[in-house]
XYZ file of C-alpha atoms in Angstrom:
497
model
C -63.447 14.965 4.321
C -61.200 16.399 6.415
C -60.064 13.027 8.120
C -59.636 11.239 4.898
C -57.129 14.123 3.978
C -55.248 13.808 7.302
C -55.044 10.166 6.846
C -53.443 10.787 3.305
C -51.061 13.467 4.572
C -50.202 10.817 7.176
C -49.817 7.797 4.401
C -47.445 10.255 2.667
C -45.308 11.153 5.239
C -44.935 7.672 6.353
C -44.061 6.349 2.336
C -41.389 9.613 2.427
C -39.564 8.200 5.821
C -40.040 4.730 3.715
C -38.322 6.062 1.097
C -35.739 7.710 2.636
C -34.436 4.958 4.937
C -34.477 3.159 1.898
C -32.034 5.569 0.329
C -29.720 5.355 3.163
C -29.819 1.397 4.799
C -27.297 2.883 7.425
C -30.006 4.783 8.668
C -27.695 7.870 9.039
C -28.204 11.856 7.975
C -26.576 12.105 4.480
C -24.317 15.391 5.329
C -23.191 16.198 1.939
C -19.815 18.679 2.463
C -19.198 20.963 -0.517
C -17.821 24.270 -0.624
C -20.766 26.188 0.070
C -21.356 24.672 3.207
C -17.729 25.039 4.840
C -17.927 28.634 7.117
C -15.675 31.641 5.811
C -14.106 30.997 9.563
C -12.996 27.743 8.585
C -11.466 27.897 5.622
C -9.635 31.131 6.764
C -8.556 28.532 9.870
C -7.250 25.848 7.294
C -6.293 27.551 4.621
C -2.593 28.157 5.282
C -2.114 24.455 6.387
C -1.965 23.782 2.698
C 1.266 25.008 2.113
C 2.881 22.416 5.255
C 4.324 19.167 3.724
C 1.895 16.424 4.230
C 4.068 14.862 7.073
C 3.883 17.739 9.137
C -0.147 17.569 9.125
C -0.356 14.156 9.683
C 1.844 14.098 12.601
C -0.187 16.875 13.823
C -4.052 14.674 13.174
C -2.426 11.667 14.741
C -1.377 13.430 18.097
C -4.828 14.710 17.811
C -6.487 11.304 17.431
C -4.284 9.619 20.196
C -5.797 12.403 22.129
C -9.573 12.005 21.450
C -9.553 15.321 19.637
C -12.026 14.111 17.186
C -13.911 17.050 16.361
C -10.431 18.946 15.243
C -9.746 16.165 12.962
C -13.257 16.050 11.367
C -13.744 19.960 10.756
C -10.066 20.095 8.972
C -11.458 17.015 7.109
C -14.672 18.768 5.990
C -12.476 22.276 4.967
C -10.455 19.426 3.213
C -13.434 17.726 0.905
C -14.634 20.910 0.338
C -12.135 23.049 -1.138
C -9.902 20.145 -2.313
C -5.791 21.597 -2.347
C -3.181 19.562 -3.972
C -0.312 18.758 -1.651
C 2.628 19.874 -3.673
C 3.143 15.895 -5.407
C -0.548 17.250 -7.317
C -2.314 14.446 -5.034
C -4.987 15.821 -3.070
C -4.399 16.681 0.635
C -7.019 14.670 2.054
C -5.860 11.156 -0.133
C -2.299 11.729 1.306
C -3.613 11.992 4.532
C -5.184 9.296 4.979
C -2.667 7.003 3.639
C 0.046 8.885 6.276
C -1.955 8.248 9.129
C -3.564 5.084 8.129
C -0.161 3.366 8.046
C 1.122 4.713 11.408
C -2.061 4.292 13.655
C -2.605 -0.058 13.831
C -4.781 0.374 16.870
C -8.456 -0.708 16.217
C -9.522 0.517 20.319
C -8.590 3.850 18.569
C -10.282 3.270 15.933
C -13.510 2.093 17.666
C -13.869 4.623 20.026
C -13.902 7.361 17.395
C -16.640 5.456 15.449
C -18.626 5.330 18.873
C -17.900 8.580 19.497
C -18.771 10.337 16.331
C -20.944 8.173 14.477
C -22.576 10.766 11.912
C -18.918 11.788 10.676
C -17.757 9.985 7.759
C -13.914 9.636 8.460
C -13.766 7.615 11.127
C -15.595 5.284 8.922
C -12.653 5.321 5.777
C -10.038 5.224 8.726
C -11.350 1.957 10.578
C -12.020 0.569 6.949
C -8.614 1.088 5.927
C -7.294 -0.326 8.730
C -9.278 -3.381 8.142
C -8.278 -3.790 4.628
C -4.092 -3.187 5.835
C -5.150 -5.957 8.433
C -6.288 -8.232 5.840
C -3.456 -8.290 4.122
C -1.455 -9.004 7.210
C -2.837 -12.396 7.776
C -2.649 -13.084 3.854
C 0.670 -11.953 2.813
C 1.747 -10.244 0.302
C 3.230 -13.150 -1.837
C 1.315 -15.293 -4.558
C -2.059 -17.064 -3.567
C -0.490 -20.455 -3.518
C 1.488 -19.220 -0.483
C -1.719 -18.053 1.701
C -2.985 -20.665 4.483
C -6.642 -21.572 4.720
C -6.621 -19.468 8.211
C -4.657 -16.710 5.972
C -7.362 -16.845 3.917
C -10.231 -16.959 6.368
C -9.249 -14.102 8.082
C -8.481 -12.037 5.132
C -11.979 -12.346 3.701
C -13.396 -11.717 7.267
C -11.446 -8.125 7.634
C -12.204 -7.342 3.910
C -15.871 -7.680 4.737
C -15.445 -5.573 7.786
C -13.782 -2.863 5.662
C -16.572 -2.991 3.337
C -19.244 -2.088 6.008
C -16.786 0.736 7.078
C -16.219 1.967 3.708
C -19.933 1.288 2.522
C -21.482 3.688 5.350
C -18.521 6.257 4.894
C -19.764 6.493 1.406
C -23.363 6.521 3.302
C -22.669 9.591 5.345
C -20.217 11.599 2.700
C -20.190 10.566 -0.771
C -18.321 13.889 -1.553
C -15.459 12.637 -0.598
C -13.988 10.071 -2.897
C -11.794 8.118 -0.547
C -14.351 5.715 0.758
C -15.570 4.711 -2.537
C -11.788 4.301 -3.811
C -10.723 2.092 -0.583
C -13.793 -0.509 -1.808
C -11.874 -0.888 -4.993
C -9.305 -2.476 -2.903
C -11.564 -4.649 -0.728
C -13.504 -5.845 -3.738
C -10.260 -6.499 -5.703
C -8.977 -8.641 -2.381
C -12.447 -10.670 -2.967
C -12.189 -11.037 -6.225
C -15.691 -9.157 -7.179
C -16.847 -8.931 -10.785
C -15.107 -6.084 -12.596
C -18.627 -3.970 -13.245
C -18.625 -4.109 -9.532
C -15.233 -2.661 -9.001
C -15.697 0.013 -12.232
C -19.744 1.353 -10.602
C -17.763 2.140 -7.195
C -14.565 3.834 -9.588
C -16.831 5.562 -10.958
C -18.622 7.143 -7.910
C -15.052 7.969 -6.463
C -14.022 10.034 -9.602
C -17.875 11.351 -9.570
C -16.451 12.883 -5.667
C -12.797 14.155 -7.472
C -12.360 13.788 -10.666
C -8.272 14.378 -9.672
C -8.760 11.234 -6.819
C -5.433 10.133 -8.123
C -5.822 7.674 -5.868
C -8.988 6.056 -7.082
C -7.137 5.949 -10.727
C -4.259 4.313 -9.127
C -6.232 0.900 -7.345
C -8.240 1.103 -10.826
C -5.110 0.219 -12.259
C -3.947 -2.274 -10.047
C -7.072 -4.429 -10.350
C -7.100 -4.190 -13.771
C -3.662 -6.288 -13.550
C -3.017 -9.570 -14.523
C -2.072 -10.463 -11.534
C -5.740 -9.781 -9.637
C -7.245 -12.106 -13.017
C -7.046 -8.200 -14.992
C -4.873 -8.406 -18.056
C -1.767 -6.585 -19.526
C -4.093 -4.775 -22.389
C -6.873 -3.443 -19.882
C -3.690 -2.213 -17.931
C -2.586 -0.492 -20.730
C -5.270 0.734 -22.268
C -6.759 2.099 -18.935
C -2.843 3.720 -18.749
C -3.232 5.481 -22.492
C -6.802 6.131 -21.205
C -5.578 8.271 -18.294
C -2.940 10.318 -20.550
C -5.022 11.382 -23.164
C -7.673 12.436 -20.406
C -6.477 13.622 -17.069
C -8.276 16.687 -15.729
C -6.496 20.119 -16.177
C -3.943 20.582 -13.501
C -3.418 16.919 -12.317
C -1.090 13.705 -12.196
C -3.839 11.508 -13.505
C -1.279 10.887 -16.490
C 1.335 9.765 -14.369
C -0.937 6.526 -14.946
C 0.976 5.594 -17.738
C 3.873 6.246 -15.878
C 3.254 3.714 -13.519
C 2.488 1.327 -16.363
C 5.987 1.505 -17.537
C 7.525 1.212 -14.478
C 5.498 -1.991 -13.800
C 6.134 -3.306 -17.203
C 9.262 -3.347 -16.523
C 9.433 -5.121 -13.273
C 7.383 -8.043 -14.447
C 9.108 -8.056 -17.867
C 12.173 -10.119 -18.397
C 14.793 -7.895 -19.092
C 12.068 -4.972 -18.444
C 14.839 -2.538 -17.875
C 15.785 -2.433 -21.290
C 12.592 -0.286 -21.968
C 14.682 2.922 -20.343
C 16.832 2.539 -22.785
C 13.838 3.196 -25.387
C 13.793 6.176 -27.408
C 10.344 6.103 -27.535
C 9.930 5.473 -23.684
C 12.488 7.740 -22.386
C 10.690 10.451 -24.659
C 7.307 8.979 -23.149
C 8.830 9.695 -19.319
C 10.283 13.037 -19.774
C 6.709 14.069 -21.574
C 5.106 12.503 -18.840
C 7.340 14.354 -16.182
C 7.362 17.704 -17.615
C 3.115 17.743 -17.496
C 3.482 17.174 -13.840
C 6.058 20.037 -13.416
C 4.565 22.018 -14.795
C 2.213 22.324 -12.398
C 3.736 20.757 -9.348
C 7.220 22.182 -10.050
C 7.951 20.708 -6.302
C 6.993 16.755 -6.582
C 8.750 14.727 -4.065
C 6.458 11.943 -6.121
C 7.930 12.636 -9.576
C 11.618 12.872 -8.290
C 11.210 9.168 -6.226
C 9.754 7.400 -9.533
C 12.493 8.548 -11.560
C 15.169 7.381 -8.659
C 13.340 4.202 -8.932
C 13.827 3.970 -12.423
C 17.584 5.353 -11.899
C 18.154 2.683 -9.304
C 17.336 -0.238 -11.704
C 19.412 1.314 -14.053
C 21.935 0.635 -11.834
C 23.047 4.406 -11.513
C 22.551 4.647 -7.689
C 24.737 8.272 -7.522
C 21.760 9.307 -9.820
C 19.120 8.129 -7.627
C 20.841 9.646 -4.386
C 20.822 12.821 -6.157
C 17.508 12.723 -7.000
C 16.299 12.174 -3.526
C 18.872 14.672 -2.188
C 16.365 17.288 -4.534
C 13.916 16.548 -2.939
C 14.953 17.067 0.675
C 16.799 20.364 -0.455
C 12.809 21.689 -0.623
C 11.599 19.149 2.089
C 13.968 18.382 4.440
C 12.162 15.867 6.496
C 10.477 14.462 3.945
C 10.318 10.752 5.627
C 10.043 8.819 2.368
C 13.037 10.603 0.632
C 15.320 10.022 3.846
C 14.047 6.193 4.202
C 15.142 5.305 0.532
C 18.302 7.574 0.518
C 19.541 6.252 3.638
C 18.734 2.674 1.967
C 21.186 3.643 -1.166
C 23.575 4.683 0.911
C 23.380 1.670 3.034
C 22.999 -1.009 0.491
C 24.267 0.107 -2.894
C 26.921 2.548 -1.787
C 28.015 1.168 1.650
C 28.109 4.303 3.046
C 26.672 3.231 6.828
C 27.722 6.736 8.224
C 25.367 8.727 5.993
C 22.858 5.510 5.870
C 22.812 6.309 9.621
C 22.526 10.430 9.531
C 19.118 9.597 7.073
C 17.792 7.202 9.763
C 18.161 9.524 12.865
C 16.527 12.733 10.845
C 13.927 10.137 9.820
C 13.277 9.257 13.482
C 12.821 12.801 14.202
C 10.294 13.536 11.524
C 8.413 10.493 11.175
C 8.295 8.985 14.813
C 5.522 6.933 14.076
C 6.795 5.528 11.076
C 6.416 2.399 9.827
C 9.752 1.168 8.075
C 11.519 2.412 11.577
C 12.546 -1.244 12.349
C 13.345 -2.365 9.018
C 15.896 0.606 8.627
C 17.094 0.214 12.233
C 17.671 -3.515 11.490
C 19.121 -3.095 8.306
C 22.280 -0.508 9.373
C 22.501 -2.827 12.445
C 23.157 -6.287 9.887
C 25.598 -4.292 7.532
C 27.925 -2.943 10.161
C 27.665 -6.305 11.266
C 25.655 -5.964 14.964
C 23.821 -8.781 14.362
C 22.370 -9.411 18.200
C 21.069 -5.888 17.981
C 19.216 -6.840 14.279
C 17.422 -10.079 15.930
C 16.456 -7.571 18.253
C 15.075 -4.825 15.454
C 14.116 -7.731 13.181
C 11.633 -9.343 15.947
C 9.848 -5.853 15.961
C 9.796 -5.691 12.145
C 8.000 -8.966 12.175
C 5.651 -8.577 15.411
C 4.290 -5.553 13.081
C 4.477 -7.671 9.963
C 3.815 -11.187 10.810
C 3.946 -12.141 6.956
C 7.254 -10.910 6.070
C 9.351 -13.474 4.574
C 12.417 -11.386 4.049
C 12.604 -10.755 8.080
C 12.250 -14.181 8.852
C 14.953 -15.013 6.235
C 17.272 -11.912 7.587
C 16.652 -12.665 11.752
C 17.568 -16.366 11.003
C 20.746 -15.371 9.827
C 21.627 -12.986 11.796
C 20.879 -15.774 14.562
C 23.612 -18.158 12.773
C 26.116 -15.848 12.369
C 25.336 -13.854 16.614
C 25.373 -16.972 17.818
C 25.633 -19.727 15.860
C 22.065 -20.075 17.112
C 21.172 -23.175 14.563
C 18.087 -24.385 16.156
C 16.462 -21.120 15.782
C 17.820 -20.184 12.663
C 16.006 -22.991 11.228
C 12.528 -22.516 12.570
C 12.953 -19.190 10.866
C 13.711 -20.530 7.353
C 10.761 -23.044 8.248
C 8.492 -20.225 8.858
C 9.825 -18.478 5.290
C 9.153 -21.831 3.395
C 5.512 -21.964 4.978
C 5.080 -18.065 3.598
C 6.522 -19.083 0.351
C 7.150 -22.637 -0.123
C 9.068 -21.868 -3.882
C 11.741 -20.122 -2.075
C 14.694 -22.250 -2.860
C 17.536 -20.568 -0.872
C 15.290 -21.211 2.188
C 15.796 -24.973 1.545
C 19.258 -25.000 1.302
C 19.696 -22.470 4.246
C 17.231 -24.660 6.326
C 19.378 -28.271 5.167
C 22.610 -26.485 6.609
C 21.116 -25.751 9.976
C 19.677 -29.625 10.248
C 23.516 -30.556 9.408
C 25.036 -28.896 12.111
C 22.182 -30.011 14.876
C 23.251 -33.846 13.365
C 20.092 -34.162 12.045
C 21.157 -35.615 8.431
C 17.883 -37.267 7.306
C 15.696 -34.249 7.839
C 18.742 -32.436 6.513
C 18.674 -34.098 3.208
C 15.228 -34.059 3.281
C 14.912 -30.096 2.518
C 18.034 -30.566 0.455
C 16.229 -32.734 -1.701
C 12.911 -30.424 -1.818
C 15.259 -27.609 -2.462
C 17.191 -29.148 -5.648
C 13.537 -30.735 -7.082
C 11.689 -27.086 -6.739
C 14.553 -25.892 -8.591
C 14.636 -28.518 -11.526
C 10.594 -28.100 -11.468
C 11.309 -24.377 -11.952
C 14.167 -25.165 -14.571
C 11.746 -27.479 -16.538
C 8.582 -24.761 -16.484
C 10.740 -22.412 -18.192
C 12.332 -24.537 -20.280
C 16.000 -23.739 -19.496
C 17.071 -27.783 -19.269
C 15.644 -31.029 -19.229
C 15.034 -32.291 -15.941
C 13.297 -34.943 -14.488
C 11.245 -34.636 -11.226
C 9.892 -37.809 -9.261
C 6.434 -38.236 -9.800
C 4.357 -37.638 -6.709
C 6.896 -34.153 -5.696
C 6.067 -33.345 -9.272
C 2.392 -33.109 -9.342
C 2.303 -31.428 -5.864
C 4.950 -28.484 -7.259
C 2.916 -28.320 -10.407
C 0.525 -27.582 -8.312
C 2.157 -24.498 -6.718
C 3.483 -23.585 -9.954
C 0.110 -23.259 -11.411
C -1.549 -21.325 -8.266
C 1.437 -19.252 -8.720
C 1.125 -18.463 -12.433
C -3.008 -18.037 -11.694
C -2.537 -15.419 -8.843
């Protein structure tokens, strides 16, 4: 009797440890981190870091991580999951954080020792994922699918999978905090998963946080028509969000974002600000998050976004000038000021003065070229912008805009033809409806007395354009035949994507 009960305590156990590797395939201890679990000594350790701007802390965690000082990172993370402080935009600490240090850290050794290293802690895990996903899009692009290679495309499914096993045992570990979950919205968006899919793994993120404004945000951007969503799930998901964000958050600021997208895919979408009904709808919108977050840097940018495509650019200057007044390092405030100043107000001394305090606060930033460059073209140093545009694109290989800008900065440094047009080359094989990169490519081929080729791109320029023309029915045009079917082509990928 006594051995048929040890057998069944032994059969029990055995279905138990069944059961509970089952539960977790990573095979890893669940460490759920709530606020009971975090140590009085912690918190009391964290608890006035809340009240540093977010870009002082995640300077501070990625001097830590370049260091190995994992274990400092992870306990601040745990305080952070647990007891869940708003930076002063009403986002959550711990979302901001990652996103700060996720786009300044592009070193996957980094990445891969910490995951070696600490293997039980979940956010080493959402870090290596995210930088997965960001790597993904490298090799993509950011332009329309018809402008991705088939090694572009290869490679972007292979580092979307690899951020899925990241995210996936993140989750694993720590499904308290929401961040994992809400990075697989983006990988399963990128692979074009089934929308149940993408809502079950929403819905485990705002389980976490019900504030993850995050989570709400990469909701909204698959439900776009652009990633095969559609402009009435966008907007219903945005009324959906106003009439039910959790006390004390930005949730609503959803709808916000609607409009300002609206707008930007909308013909003439700038007319909305003029709007009774949608000004009213911002400055409702606005107030709510004041309310609360009487200090949003967030708030004060989207409305100099909407000033600047107003066209009132002193508006949008002040607006950003607010926000350093409380914040006055604030990296994404000086980046966009100095780029007002420099572009829509020509004011390259102050342009600079933004840059430099940028450089101080935000060493590891990642728009340091693209300023640099950028002050460099418009006071007209264009040997010193190849130079700043080459970084720009060694850290963003699928920028079409640098190769356009290096190229002519090339013509006009050195009269550098050859070069210059292997840059608009590389531009029309990112984006082969550009049409200035055509013409800018057929003047090149002219001056190296090359007048076949020349006319060649000419020609390819002038029928995109008609082919354009004709799709939205500005003119009658006519297209030869076998060009036609091929741009039809694009234009349909293009209009699908």
């Amino acid at each position: 009797m006594r051995s048929m009960k040890c057998i069944m305590l032994i059969l029990c156990f055995t279905v138990s440890v069944f059961i509970i590797s089952c539960i977790n395939p990573n095979n890893v201890d669940t460490k759920i981190i709530t606020s009971k679990s975090i140590s009085d000594e912690i918190i009391n350790k964290y608890k006035d870091s809340d009240k540093k701007p977010v870009w002082i802390i995640g300077n501070e965690i990625i001097k830590k991580i370049n260091a190995g000082e994992f274990t400092d990172v992870e306990e601040y993370i745990d305080y952070l999951v647990a007891q869940k402080p708003y930076s002063a935009d009403g986002t959550r600490i711990l979302e901001d954080l990652y996103r700060f240090v996720g786009d300044r850290i592009n070193s996957r050794d980094m990445f891969d020792k910490w995951c070696t290293k600490e293997p039980t802690h979940h956010s080493a895990f959402i870090f290596r994922g995210n930088y997965f996903i960001e790597l993904a899009w490298k090799h993509r692009g950011t332009g329309r699918g018809y402008t991705v290679t088939k090694e572009g495309k290869e490679l972007f499914k292979k580092n979307l999978k690899l951020a899925e096993k990241d995210l996936k045992k993140a989750w694993s570990i720590n499904s308290a905090d929401p961040n994992s979950a809400a990075s697989i919205l983006t990988v399963y968006k990128g692979l074009l998963y089934k929308e149940t899919t993408k809502n079950a793994w929403f819905k485990k993120a705002v389980e976490a946080d019900p504030a993850a404004y995050t989570a709400y945000a990469k909701k909204q951007d698959y439900l776009r028509p652009k990633w095969r969503g559609s402009r009435k799930k966008d907007y219903d998901f945005a009324q959906y969000c106003d009439k039910n964000a959790p006390p004390k958050s930005i949730i609503h600021e959803i709808m916000l974002d609607y409009i300002m997208e609206k707008a930007r895919w909308e013909r003439n979408g700038t007319m909305q600000y003029y709007n009774p009904y949608i000004v009213n709808k911002i400055k409702e919108i606005v107030q709510r998050t004041l309310d609360n977050f009487p200090d949003s840097a967030s708030i004060r940018s989207k409305l100099a976004e909407i000033e600047l495509l107003k066209g009132n650019h002193v508006k949008a200057v002040e607006l950003y000038s607010e926000i350093l007044e409380k914040d006055p390092g604030n990296p994404d405030a000086l980046h966009k000021r100095a780029r007002v100043y420099a572009i829509n107000l020509r004011k390259l001394d102050l342009a600079e003065k933004d840059i430099s305090k940028n450089l101080e606060s935000d060493p590891y930033g990642p728009d340091m070229y693209d300023d640099l460059s950028m002050i460099a073209t418009l006071s007209g140093d264009h040997k010193k912008s190849i130079e700043y545009f080459t970084r720009a694109i060694e850290k963003n290989p699928k920028s079409k805009q640098f190769y356009l800008l290096r190229g002519i900065s090339k013509i006009r440094a050195f009269q550098d033809y050859a070069s210059a047009a292997e840059d608009f080359k590389d531009v029309l094989r990112l984006d082969p409806l550009l049409i200035d990169a055509y013409g800018l490519t057929a003047q090149c081929l002219h001056k190296l007395n090359k007048p076949e080729e020349a006319n060649k791109f000419a020609q390819m320029g002038a029928d995109v354009s008609a082919a354009k023309k004709a799709r939205e029915n500005i003119l009658p045009v006519r297209v030869p035949p076998g060009l036609a079917k091929e741009i039809e082509k694009l234009l349909n990928k293009s209009a699908e994507n």
